[in-house]
PDB file of C-alpha atoms in Angstrom:
ATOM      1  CA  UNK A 149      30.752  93.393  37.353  1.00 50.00           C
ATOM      2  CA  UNK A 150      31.075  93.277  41.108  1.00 57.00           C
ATOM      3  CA  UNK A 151      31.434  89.968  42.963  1.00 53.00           C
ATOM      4  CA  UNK A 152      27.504  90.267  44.311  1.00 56.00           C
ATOM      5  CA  UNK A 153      26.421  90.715  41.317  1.00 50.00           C
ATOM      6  CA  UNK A 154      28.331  87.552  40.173  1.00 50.00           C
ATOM      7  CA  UNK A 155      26.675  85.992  42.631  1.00 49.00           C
ATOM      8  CA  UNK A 156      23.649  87.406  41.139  1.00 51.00           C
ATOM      9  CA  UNK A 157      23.648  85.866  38.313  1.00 50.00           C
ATOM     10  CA  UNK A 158      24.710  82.732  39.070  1.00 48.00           C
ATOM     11  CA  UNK A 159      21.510  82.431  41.750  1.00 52.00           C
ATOM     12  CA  UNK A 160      19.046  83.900  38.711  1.00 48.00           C
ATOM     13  CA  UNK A 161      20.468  80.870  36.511  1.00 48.00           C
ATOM     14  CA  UNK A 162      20.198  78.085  38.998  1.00 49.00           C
ATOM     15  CA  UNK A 163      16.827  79.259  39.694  1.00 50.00           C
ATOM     16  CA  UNK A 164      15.889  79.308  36.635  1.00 46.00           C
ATOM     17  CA  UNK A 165      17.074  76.891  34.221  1.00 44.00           C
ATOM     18  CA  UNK A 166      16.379  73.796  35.491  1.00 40.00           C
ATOM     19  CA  UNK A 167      13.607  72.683  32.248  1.00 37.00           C
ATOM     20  CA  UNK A 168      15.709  73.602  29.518  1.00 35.00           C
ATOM     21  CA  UNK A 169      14.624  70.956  27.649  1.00 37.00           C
ATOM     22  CA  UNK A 170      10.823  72.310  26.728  1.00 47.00           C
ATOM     23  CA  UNK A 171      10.661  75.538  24.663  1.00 51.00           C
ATOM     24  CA  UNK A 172       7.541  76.486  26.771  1.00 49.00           C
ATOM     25  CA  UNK A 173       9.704  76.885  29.870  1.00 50.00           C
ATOM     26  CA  UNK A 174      12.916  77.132  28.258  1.00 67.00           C
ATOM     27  CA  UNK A 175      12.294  80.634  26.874  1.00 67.00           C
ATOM     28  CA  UNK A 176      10.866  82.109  30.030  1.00 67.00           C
ATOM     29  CA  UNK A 177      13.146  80.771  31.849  1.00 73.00           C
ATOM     30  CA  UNK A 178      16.048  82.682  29.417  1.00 73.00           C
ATOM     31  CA  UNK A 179      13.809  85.763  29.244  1.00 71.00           C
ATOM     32  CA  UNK A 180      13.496  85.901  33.407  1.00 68.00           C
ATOM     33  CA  UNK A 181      16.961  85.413  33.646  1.00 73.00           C
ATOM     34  CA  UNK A 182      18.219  87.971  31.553  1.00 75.00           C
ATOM     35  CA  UNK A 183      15.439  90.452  32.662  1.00 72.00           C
ATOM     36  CA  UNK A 184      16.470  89.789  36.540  1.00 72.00           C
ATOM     37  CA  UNK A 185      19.800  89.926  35.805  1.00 74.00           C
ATOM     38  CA  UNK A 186      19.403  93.647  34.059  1.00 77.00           C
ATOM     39  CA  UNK A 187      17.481  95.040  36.269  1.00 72.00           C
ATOM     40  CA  UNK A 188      19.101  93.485  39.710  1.00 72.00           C
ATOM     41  CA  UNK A 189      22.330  95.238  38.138  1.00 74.00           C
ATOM     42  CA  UNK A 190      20.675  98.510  37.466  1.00 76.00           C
ATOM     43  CA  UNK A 191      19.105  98.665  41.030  1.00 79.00           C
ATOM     44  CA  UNK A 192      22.133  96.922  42.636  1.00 79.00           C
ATOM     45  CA  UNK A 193      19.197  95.431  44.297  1.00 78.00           C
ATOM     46  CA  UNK A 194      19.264  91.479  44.029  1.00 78.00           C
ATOM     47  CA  UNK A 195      15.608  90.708  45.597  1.00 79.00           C
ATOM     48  CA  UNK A 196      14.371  93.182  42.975  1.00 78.00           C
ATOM     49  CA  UNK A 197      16.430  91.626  40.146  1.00 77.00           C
ATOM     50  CA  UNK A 198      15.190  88.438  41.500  1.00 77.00           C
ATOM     51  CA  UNK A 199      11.323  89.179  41.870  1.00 79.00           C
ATOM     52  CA  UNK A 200      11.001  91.240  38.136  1.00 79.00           C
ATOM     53  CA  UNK A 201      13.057  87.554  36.369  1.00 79.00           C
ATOM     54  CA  UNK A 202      10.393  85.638  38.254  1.00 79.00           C
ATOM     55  CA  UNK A 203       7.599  88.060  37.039  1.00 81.00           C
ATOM     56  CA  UNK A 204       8.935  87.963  33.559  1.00 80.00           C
ATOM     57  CA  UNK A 205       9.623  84.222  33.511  1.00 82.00           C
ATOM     58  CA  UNK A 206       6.023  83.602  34.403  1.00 81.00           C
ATOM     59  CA  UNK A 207       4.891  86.049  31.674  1.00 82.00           C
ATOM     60  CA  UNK A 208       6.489  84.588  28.825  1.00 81.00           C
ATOM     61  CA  UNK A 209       5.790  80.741  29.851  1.00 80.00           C
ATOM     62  CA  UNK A 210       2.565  81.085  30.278  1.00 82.00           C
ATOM     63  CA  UNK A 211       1.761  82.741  27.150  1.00 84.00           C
ATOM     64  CA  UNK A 212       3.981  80.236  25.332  1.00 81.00           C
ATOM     65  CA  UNK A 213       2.217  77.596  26.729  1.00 82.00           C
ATOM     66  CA  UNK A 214      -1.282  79.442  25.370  1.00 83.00           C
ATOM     67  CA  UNK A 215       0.356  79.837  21.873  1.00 82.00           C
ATOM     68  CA  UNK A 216       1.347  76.502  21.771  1.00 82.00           C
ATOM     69  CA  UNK A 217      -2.339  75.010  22.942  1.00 83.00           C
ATOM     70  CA  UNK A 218      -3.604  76.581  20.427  1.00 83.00           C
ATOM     71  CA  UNK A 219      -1.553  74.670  18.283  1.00 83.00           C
ATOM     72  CA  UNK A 220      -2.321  71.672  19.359  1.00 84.00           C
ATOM     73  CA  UNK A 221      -6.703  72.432  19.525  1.00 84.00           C
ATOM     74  CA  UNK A 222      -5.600  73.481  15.424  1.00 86.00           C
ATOM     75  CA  UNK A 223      -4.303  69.979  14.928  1.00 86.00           C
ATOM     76  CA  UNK A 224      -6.938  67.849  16.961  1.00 87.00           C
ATOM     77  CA  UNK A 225      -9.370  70.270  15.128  1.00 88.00           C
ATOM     78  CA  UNK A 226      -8.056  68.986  11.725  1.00 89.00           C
ATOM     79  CA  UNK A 227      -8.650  65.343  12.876  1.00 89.00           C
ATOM     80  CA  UNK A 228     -12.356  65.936  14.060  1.00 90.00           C
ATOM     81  CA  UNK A 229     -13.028  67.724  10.715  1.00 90.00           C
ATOM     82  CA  UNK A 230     -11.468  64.865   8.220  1.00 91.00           C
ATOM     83  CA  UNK A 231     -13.537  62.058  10.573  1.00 90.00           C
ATOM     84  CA  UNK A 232     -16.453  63.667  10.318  1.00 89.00           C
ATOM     85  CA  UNK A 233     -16.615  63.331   6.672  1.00 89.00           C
ATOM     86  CA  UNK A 234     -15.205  59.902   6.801  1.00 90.00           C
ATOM     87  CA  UNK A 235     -17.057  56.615   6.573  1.00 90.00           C
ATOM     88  CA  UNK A 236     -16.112  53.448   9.222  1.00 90.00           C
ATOM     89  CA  UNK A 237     -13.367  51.434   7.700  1.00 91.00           C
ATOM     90  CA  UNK A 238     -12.995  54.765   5.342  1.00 91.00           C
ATOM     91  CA  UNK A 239      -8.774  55.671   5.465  1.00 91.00           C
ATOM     92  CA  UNK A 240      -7.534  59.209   5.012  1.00 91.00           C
ATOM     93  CA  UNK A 241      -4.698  60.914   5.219  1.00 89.00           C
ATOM     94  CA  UNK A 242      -4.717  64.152   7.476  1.00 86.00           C
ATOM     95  CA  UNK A 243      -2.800  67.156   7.292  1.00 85.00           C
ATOM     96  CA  UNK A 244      -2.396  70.387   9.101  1.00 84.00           C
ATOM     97  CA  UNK A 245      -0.255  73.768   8.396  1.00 81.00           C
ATOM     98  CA  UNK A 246       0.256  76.010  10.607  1.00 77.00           C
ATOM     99  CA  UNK A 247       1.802  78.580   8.150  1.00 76.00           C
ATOM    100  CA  UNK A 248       4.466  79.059  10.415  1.00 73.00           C
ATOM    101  CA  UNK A 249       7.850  80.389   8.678  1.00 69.00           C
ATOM    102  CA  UNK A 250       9.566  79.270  11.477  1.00 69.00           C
ATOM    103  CA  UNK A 251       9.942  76.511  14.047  1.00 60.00           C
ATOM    104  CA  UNK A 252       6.680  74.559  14.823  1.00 66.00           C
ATOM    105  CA  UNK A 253       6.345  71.792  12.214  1.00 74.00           C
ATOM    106  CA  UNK A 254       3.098  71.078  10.726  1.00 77.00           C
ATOM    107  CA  UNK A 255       1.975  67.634  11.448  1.00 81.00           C
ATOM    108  CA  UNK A 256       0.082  64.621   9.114  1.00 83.00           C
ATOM    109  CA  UNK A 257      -0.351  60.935   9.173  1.00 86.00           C
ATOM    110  CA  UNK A 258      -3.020  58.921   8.217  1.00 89.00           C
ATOM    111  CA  UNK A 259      -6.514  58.375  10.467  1.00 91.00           C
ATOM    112  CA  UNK A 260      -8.995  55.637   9.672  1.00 93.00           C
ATOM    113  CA  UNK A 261     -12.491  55.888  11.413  1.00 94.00           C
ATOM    114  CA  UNK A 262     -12.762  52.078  13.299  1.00 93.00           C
ATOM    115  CA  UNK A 263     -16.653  52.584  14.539  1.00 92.00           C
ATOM    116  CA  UNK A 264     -19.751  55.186  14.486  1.00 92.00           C
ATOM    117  CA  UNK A 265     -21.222  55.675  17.839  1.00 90.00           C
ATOM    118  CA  UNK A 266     -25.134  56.729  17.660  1.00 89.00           C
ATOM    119  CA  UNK A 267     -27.268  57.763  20.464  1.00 85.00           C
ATOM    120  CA  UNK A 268     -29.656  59.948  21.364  1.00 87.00           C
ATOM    121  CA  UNK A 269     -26.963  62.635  23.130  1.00 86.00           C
ATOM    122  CA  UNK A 270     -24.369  62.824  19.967  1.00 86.00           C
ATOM    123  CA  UNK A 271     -23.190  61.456  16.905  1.00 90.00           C
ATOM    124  CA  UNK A 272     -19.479  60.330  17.310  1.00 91.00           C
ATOM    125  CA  UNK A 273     -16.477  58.720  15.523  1.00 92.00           C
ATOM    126  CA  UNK A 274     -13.878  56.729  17.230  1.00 93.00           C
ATOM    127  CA  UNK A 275     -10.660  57.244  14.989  1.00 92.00           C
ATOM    128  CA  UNK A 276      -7.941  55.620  14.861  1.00 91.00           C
ATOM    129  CA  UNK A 277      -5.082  57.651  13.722  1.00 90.00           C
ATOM    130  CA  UNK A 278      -0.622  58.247  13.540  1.00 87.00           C
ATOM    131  CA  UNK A 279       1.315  60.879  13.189  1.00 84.00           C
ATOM    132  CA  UNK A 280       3.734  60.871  10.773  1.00 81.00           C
ATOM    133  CA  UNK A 281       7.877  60.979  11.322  1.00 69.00           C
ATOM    134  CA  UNK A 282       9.875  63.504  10.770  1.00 68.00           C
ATOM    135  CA  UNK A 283      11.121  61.945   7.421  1.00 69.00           C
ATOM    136  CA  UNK A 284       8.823  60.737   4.742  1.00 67.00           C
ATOM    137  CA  UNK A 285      10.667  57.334   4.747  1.00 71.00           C
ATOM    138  CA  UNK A 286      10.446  56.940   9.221  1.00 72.00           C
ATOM    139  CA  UNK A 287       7.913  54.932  10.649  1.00 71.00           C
ATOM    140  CA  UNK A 288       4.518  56.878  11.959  1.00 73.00           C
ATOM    141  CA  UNK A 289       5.738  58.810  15.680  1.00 76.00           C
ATOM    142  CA  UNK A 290       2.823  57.009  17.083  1.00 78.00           C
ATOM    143  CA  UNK A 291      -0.814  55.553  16.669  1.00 85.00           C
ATOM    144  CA  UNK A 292      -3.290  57.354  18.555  1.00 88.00           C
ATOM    145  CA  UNK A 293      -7.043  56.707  18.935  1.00 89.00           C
ATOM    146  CA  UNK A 294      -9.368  59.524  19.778  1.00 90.00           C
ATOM    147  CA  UNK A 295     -13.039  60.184  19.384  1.00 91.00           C
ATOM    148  CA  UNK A 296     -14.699  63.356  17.098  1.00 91.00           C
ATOM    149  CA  UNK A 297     -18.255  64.535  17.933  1.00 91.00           C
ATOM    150  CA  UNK A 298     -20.618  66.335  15.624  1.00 91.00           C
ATOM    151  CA  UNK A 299     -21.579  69.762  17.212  1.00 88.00           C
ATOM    152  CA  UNK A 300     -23.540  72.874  16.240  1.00 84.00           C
ATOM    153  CA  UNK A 301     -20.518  74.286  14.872  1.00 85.00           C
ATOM    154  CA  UNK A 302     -19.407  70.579  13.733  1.00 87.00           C
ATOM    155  CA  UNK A 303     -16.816  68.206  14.015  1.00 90.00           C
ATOM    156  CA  UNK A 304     -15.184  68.931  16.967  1.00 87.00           C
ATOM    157  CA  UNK A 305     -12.316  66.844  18.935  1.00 88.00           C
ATOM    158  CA  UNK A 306     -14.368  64.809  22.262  1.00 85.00           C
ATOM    159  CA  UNK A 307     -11.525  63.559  24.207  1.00 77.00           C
ATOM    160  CA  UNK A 308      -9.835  65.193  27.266  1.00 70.00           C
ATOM    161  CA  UNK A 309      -6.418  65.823  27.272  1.00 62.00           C
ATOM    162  CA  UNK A 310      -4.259  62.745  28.509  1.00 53.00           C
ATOM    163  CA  UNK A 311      -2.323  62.687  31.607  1.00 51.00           C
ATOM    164  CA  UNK A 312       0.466  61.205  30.444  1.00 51.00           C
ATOM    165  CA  UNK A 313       3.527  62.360  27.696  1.00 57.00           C
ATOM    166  CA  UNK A 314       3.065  59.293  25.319  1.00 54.00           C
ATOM    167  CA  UNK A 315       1.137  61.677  22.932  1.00 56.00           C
ATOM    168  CA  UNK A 316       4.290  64.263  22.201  1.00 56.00           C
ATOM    169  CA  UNK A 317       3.293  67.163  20.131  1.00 54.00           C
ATOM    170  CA  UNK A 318      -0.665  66.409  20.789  1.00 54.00           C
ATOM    171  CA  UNK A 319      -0.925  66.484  23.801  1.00 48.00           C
TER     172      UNK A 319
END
């Protein structure tokens, strides 16, 4: 490998593994960078190389990030629909799986519905709910409250998405 493209490399890298941490950006991130890397070395054309690992990068983080909302509309799904049938001061545990063989864990925990709220506009549930550790014998990740609302199509999840990380994999 010639010195430029080296250089290359090392530019594609610091470019574009500065999240590392979160799979969503991680793996576009590693995708761009080997995809820029292969194809700046079969152009011997670093802004090319470059501008195809950005393209790619892009690609694959954003539809990680769709794969992984979906996810996430799955779980608060499975929360709305176990409230709805739930009474106030009624607890339940709540469970989804994601059939996944790989990966993404399926979540549970227990929810508990702390007041019905009635008006004219929709019927609603605030819940009170945790998600459980990653052992059966850790304490609950966290205790969430959220509210469900009965819909045409039924139980469906009411509250917007939070602006801040404290919610983890729910968010």
């Amino acid at each position: 490998m010639s010195r430029r493209h080296a250089l290359m490399a090392l530019a594609l890298l610091a470019a574009g593994c500065g999240k590392g941490g979160e799979l969503t950006s991680g793996g576009g991130e590693v995708a761009g960078t080997i995809g820029g890397i292969t194809v700046g070395g079969l152009t011997s054309n670093p802004a090319i190389g470059y501008a195809i690992g950005l393209g790619i990068r892009t690609a694959v983080s954003a539809a990680l990030s769709s794969w992984f909302r979906g996810l996430r509309h799955d779980e608060q799904q499975a929360i709305a629909a176990t409230a709805g049938d739930m009474q106030p001061g009624e607890s339940r545990a709540w469970k989804i799986d994601h059939g996944l063989p790989f990966g993404y864990q399926n979540l549970e925990g227990q929810m508990e519905v702390t007041r019905v709220i009635e008006n004219p506009l929709a019927n609603c549930r605030e819940v009170l709910f945790s998600v459980a550790g990653d052992k059966p014998t850790d304490p609950p990740a966290g205790l969430f409250i959220t509210t469900a609302c009965r819909q045409a199509e039924g139980w469906q999840w009411a509250a917007a998405e939070p602006a801040v990380e404290r919610w983890g994999a729910l968010q």
